[in-house]
């Protein structure tokens, strides 16, 4: 077995590159994590550094005890994940108590998992529970139209959901449960992680006001597709809103 044969790493890095091409990942913006299947964790074991030290988490995730994750590194560029997964990604294992992790593979030139690790793990814990283990992907990026809307729409999930549902008939089919919205909070904070994971009990996509979008899914395609749909509907709404004057009348062509 070679690293190149591990399909989940290939799928992960391919999605990262496609998302980069969409313009959602300026510099190191965004992060992603994948909860590995048992067989994938076993098949990848030839890569593992079994002496890797345990590091304490600032949160406790007992629902993820002994789970393995493929996670983006903090400060790493999505653009580079496909050509250099060892440098930009890592496989980490959660301890038996769910209060520590260790890096078994990756980040070969040093570094840490994403600064949003708390959000990712808290969301995984919720989604694993409410979907009976089906959901495995957590994905966050900085899509410009969702962010722009979060400056002009009220921080209200009913309004966000209704407005985006109206933009394309695809929307109520793709996110029938609607969208969660959390107010602006410090990036990388546990507070942001906790607020998002509360929303993940009911929603698959959560708007991070003035920051971006966080989605969950059972496959890479589903997570990417949901993210794409929300951002595309947001771009239509931005266009429609910019065709109106301040008094609500429509701009007329000469
Ligand atoms: P990381 O590079 O630490 O993942 O941070 C990027 C980001 O988007 C923070 O919200
Ligand atoms: Zn971010």
GROMACS .gro file of C-alpha atoms and ligand atoms in nm:
model
  265
    1UNK     CA    1   0.000   0.000   0.000
    2UNK     CA    2   0.126   0.347  -0.091
    3UNK     CA    3  -0.004   0.683   0.027
    4UNK     CA    4  -0.125   0.750  -0.330
    5UNK     CA    5  -0.360   0.447  -0.298
    6UNK     CA    6  -0.552   0.598  -0.007
    7UNK     CA    7  -0.869   0.717  -0.177
    8UNK     CA    8  -0.993   0.936   0.108
    9UNK     CA    9  -0.677   1.150   0.096
   10UNK     CA   10  -0.711   1.183  -0.283
   11UNK     CA   11  -1.083   1.273  -0.262
   12UNK     CA   12  -1.014   1.524   0.016
   13UNK     CA   13  -0.732   1.697  -0.172
   14UNK     CA   14  -0.932   1.701  -0.498
   15UNK     CA   15  -1.223   1.873  -0.330
   16UNK     CA   16  -0.982   2.123  -0.171
   17UNK     CA   17  -0.845   2.209  -0.516
   18UNK     CA   18  -1.190   2.243  -0.673
   19UNK     CA   19  -1.297   2.472  -0.388
   20UNK     CA   20  -0.981   2.678  -0.437
   21UNK     CA   21  -1.071   2.717  -0.806
   22UNK     CA   22  -1.414   2.850  -0.701
   23UNK     CA   23  -1.240   3.141  -0.529
   24UNK     CA   24  -1.348   3.043  -0.178
   25UNK     CA   25  -0.993   3.009  -0.039
   26UNK     CA   26  -0.785   3.324  -0.053
   27UNK     CA   27  -0.445   3.257   0.104
   28UNK     CA   28  -0.499   3.004   0.389
   29UNK     CA   29  -0.872   3.085   0.423
   30UNK     CA   30  -1.095   2.793   0.512
   31UNK     CA   31  -1.047   2.449   0.665
   32UNK     CA   32  -1.185   2.097   0.630
   33UNK     CA   33  -1.200   1.771   0.824
   34UNK     CA   34  -1.307   1.416   0.742
   35UNK     CA   35  -1.398   1.151   1.002
   36UNK     CA   36  -1.233   0.838   0.865
   37UNK     CA   37  -1.402   0.500   0.843
   38UNK     CA   38  -1.254   0.221   1.056
   39UNK     CA   39  -1.119   0.038   0.750
   40UNK     CA   40  -0.959   0.361   0.621
   41UNK     CA   41  -0.789   0.419   0.956
   42UNK     CA   42  -0.654   0.061   0.947
   43UNK     CA   43  -0.538   0.082   0.585
   44UNK     CA   44  -0.351   0.405   0.657
   45UNK     CA   45  -0.177   0.268   0.968
   46UNK     CA   46   0.151   0.211   0.779
   47UNK     CA   47   0.184   0.591   0.774
   48UNK     CA   48   0.143   0.642   1.149
   49UNK     CA   49   0.400   0.764   1.398
   50UNK     CA   50   0.292   0.554   1.696
   51UNK     CA   51   0.517   0.757   1.929
   52UNK     CA   52   0.339   1.083   1.853
   53UNK     CA   53   0.273   1.275   2.177
   54UNK     CA   54  -0.081   1.338   2.305
   55UNK     CA   55  -0.187   1.701   2.317
   56UNK     CA   56  -0.468   1.833   2.534
   57UNK     CA   57  -0.779   1.973   2.364
   58UNK     CA   58  -0.950   2.288   2.503
   59UNK     CA   59  -1.279   2.103   2.466
   60UNK     CA   60  -1.404   1.754   2.545
   61UNK     CA   61  -1.559   1.538   2.273
   62UNK     CA   62  -1.634   1.198   2.431
   63UNK     CA   63  -1.863   1.117   2.138
   64UNK     CA   64  -1.552   1.108   1.915
   65UNK     CA   65  -1.336   0.885   2.141
   66UNK     CA   66  -1.078   0.685   1.939
   67UNK     CA   67  -1.192   0.837   1.607
   68UNK     CA   68  -0.941   0.922   1.331
   69UNK     CA   69  -0.964   1.242   1.125
   70UNK     CA   70  -0.800   1.384   0.817
   71UNK     CA   71  -0.770   1.759   0.884
   72UNK     CA   72  -0.623   2.066   0.714
   73UNK     CA   73  -0.326   2.235   0.880
   74UNK     CA   74  -0.347   2.586   1.020
   75UNK     CA   75  -0.208   2.845   0.779
   76UNK     CA   76  -0.197   2.595   0.490
   77UNK     CA   77  -0.327   2.686   0.143
   78UNK     CA   78  -0.611   2.480  -0.013
   79UNK     CA   79  -0.436   2.532  -0.346
   80UNK     CA   80  -0.142   2.316  -0.232
   81UNK     CA   81  -0.324   2.021  -0.075
   82UNK     CA   82  -0.342   1.820  -0.395
   83UNK     CA   83   0.030   1.850  -0.470
   84UNK     CA   84   0.163   1.827  -0.116
   85UNK     CA   85  -0.074   1.648   0.124
   86UNK     CA   86   0.205   1.555   0.372
   87UNK     CA   87   0.287   1.921   0.427
   88UNK     CA   88  -0.066   2.062   0.434
   89UNK     CA   89  -0.283   1.789   0.595
   90UNK     CA   90  -0.265   1.561   0.896
   91UNK     CA   91  -0.428   1.248   1.029
   92UNK     CA   92  -0.511   1.285   1.395
   93UNK     CA   93  -0.649   1.046   1.651
   94UNK     CA   94  -0.877   1.141   1.943
   95UNK     CA   95  -0.795   0.983   2.279
   96UNK     CA   96  -1.006   0.728   2.463
   97UNK     CA   97  -1.154   1.001   2.687
   98UNK     CA   98  -1.210   1.246   2.403
   99UNK     CA   99  -1.001   1.518   2.569
  100UNK     CA  100  -0.673   1.493   2.371
  101UNK     CA  101  -0.544   1.427   2.021
  102UNK     CA  102  -0.221   1.320   1.857
  103UNK     CA  103  -0.089   1.373   1.505
  104UNK     CA  104  -0.017   1.035   1.351
  105UNK     CA  105   0.079   1.156   1.005
  106UNK     CA  106   0.127   1.472   0.801
  107UNK     CA  107   0.233   1.833   0.870
  108UNK     CA  108   0.578   1.698   0.786
  109UNK     CA  109   0.730   2.045   0.801
  110UNK     CA  110   0.571   2.125   1.135
  111UNK     CA  111   0.256   2.312   1.232
  112UNK     CA  112  -0.078   2.249   1.393
  113UNK     CA  113  -0.424   2.139   1.283
  114UNK     CA  114  -0.659   2.419   1.177
  115UNK     CA  115  -0.729   2.697   1.427
  116UNK     CA  116  -1.099   2.604   1.388
  117UNK     CA  117  -1.039   2.251   1.523
  118UNK     CA  118  -1.279   2.312   1.814
  119UNK     CA  119  -1.561   2.396   1.572
  120UNK     CA  120  -1.485   2.095   1.355
  121UNK     CA  121  -1.476   1.847   1.643
  122UNK     CA  122  -1.783   1.985   1.822
  123UNK     CA  123  -1.976   1.977   1.493
  124UNK     CA  124  -1.859   1.623   1.416
  125UNK     CA  125  -1.971   1.511   1.760
  126UNK     CA  126  -2.321   1.652   1.706
  127UNK     CA  127  -2.358   1.531   1.347
  128UNK     CA  128  -2.227   1.181   1.425
  129UNK     CA  129  -2.497   1.156   1.691
  130UNK     CA  130  -2.791   1.304   1.501
  131UNK     CA  131  -2.716   1.120   1.173
  132UNK     CA  132  -2.626   0.787   1.333
  133UNK     CA  133  -2.269   0.816   1.209
  134UNK     CA  134  -2.356   0.902   0.849
  135UNK     CA  135  -2.206   1.253   0.827
  136UNK     CA  136  -1.827   1.258   0.801
  137UNK     CA  137  -1.732   1.593   0.640
  138UNK     CA  138  -1.703   1.938   0.794
  139UNK     CA  139  -1.607   2.221   0.562
  140UNK     CA  140  -1.555   2.594   0.612
  141UNK     CA  141  -1.460   2.865   0.360
  142UNK     CA  142  -1.497   3.235   0.281
  143UNK     CA  143  -1.751   3.270  -0.006
  144UNK     CA  144  -1.780   3.638  -0.095
  145UNK     CA  145  -2.155   3.662  -0.159
  146UNK     CA  146  -2.259   3.488   0.163
  147UNK     CA  147  -2.024   3.718   0.354
  148UNK     CA  148  -2.153   4.030   0.172
  149UNK     CA  149  -2.514   3.935   0.252
  150UNK     CA  150  -2.428   3.891   0.619
  151UNK     CA  151  -2.346   4.266   0.624
  152UNK     CA  152  -2.689   4.369   0.492
  153UNK     CA  153  -2.942   4.102   0.595
  154UNK     CA  154  -3.049   4.083   0.960
  155UNK     CA  155  -2.874   3.813   1.161
  156UNK     CA  156  -3.188   3.603   1.139
  157UNK     CA  157  -3.204   3.251   1.000
  158UNK     CA  158  -3.569   3.282   0.891
  159UNK     CA  159  -3.480   3.581   0.670
  160UNK     CA  160  -3.163   3.420   0.528
  161UNK     CA  161  -3.345   3.095   0.456
  162UNK     CA  162  -3.652   3.257   0.297
  163UNK     CA  163  -3.450   3.496   0.079
  164UNK     CA  164  -3.216   3.224  -0.050
  165UNK     CA  165  -3.499   2.973  -0.103
  166UNK     CA  166  -3.664   3.231  -0.332
  167UNK     CA  167  -3.355   3.263  -0.554
  168UNK     CA  168  -3.355   2.914  -0.709
  169UNK     CA  169  -3.605   2.625  -0.695
  170UNK     CA  170  -3.301   2.406  -0.617
  171UNK     CA  171  -3.254   2.572  -0.279
  172UNK     CA  172  -3.551   2.435  -0.081
  173UNK     CA  173  -3.461   2.091  -0.221
  174UNK     CA  174  -3.092   2.118  -0.129
  175UNK     CA  175  -3.140   2.264   0.218
  176UNK     CA  176  -3.506   2.196   0.313
  177UNK     CA  177  -3.419   2.241   0.682
  178UNK     CA  178  -3.302   2.598   0.608
  179UNK     CA  179  -2.983   2.776   0.712
  180UNK     CA  180  -2.843   2.843   1.055
  181UNK     CA  181  -2.690   3.183   1.128
  182UNK     CA  182  -2.459   3.277   1.414
  183UNK     CA  183  -2.357   3.634   1.501
  184UNK     CA  184  -2.000   3.752   1.453
  185UNK     CA  185  -1.763   3.582   1.694
  186UNK     CA  186  -1.387   3.562   1.713
  187UNK     CA  187  -1.239   3.325   1.451
  188UNK     CA  188  -1.100   3.008   1.605
  189UNK     CA  189  -1.284   3.057   1.934
  190UNK     CA  190  -1.452   2.781   2.132
  191UNK     CA  191  -1.753   3.013   2.163
  192UNK     CA  192  -1.789   3.008   1.783
  193UNK     CA  193  -1.751   2.629   1.784
  194UNK     CA  194  -2.018   2.583   2.050
  195UNK     CA  195  -2.265   2.821   1.881
  196UNK     CA  196  -2.216   2.645   1.545
  197UNK     CA  197  -2.256   2.297   1.689
  198UNK     CA  198  -2.584   2.402   1.855
  199UNK     CA  199  -2.708   2.496   1.505
  200UNK     CA  200  -2.576   2.171   1.356
  201UNK     CA  201  -2.842   1.984   1.555
  202UNK     CA  202  -3.099   2.127   1.312
  203UNK     CA  203  -2.906   2.252   1.005
  204UNK     CA  204  -2.636   2.132   0.766
  205UNK     CA  205  -2.515   2.481   0.674
  206UNK     CA  206  -2.441   2.766   0.915
  207UNK     CA  207  -2.357   3.125   0.815
  208UNK     CA  208  -2.072   3.277   1.015
  209UNK     CA  209  -2.168   3.646   1.011
  210UNK     CA  210  -1.896   3.868   0.854
  211UNK     CA  211  -1.673   3.560   0.815
  212UNK     CA  212  -1.800   3.275   0.596
  213UNK     CA  213  -1.999   2.955   0.576
  214UNK     CA  214  -1.966   2.619   0.756
  215UNK     CA  215  -2.129   2.306   0.611
  216UNK     CA  216  -2.149   1.937   0.695
  217UNK     CA  217  -2.220   1.639   0.474
  218UNK     CA  218  -2.208   1.264   0.434
  219UNK     CA  219  -1.981   1.277   0.125
  220UNK     CA  220  -1.737   1.526  -0.026
  221UNK     CA  221  -1.981   1.581  -0.316
  222UNK     CA  222  -2.273   1.655  -0.083
  223UNK     CA  223  -2.074   1.900   0.129
  224UNK     CA  224  -1.932   2.077  -0.178
  225UNK     CA  225  -2.272   2.078  -0.352
  226UNK     CA  226  -2.448   2.230  -0.051
  227UNK     CA  227  -2.181   2.497  -0.013
  228UNK     CA  228  -2.195   2.575  -0.386
  229UNK     CA  229  -2.576   2.604  -0.386
  230UNK     CA  230  -2.582   2.843  -0.088
  231UNK     CA  231  -2.310   3.062  -0.240
  232UNK     CA  232  -2.472   3.063  -0.586
  233UNK     CA  233  -2.814   3.161  -0.444
  234UNK     CA  234  -2.637   3.432  -0.243
  235UNK     CA  235  -2.473   3.568  -0.559
  236UNK     CA  236  -2.814   3.589  -0.732
  237UNK     CA  237  -2.960   3.771  -0.432
  238UNK     CA  238  -2.670   4.018  -0.429
  239UNK     CA  239  -2.730   4.087  -0.802
  240UNK     CA  240  -3.107   4.126  -0.758
  241UNK     CA  241  -3.065   4.361  -0.461
  242UNK     CA  242  -2.812   4.572  -0.653
  243UNK     CA  243  -3.066   4.630  -0.933
  244UNK     CA  244  -3.291   4.831  -0.703
  245UNK     CA  245  -3.271   5.199  -0.607
  246UNK     CA  246  -3.272   5.294  -0.241
  247UNK     CA  247  -3.646   5.373  -0.267
  248UNK     CA  248  -3.724   5.015  -0.378
  249UNK     CA  249  -3.787   5.097  -0.745
  250UNK     CA  250  -3.615   4.893  -1.014
  251UNK     CA  251  -3.328   5.048  -1.214
  252UNK     CA  252  -3.446   5.126  -1.568
  253UNK     CA  253  -3.238   5.073  -1.878
  254UNK     CA  254  -3.191   5.390  -2.086
  255LIG     P1  255  -0.667   2.805   0.950
  255LIG     O1  256  -0.561   2.828   0.847
  255LIG     O2  257  -0.610   2.801   1.091
  255LIG     O3  258  -0.750   2.684   0.919
  255LIG     O4  259  -0.763   2.933   0.951
  255LIG     C1  260  -0.831   2.972   0.836
  255LIG     C2  261  -0.968   3.021   0.864
  255LIG     O5  262  -1.049   3.031   0.773
  255LIG     C3  263  -1.008   3.058   1.003
  255LIG     O6  264  -1.146   3.076   1.014
  256LIG    ZN1  265  -1.244   3.129   0.826
   0.00000   0.00000   0.00000
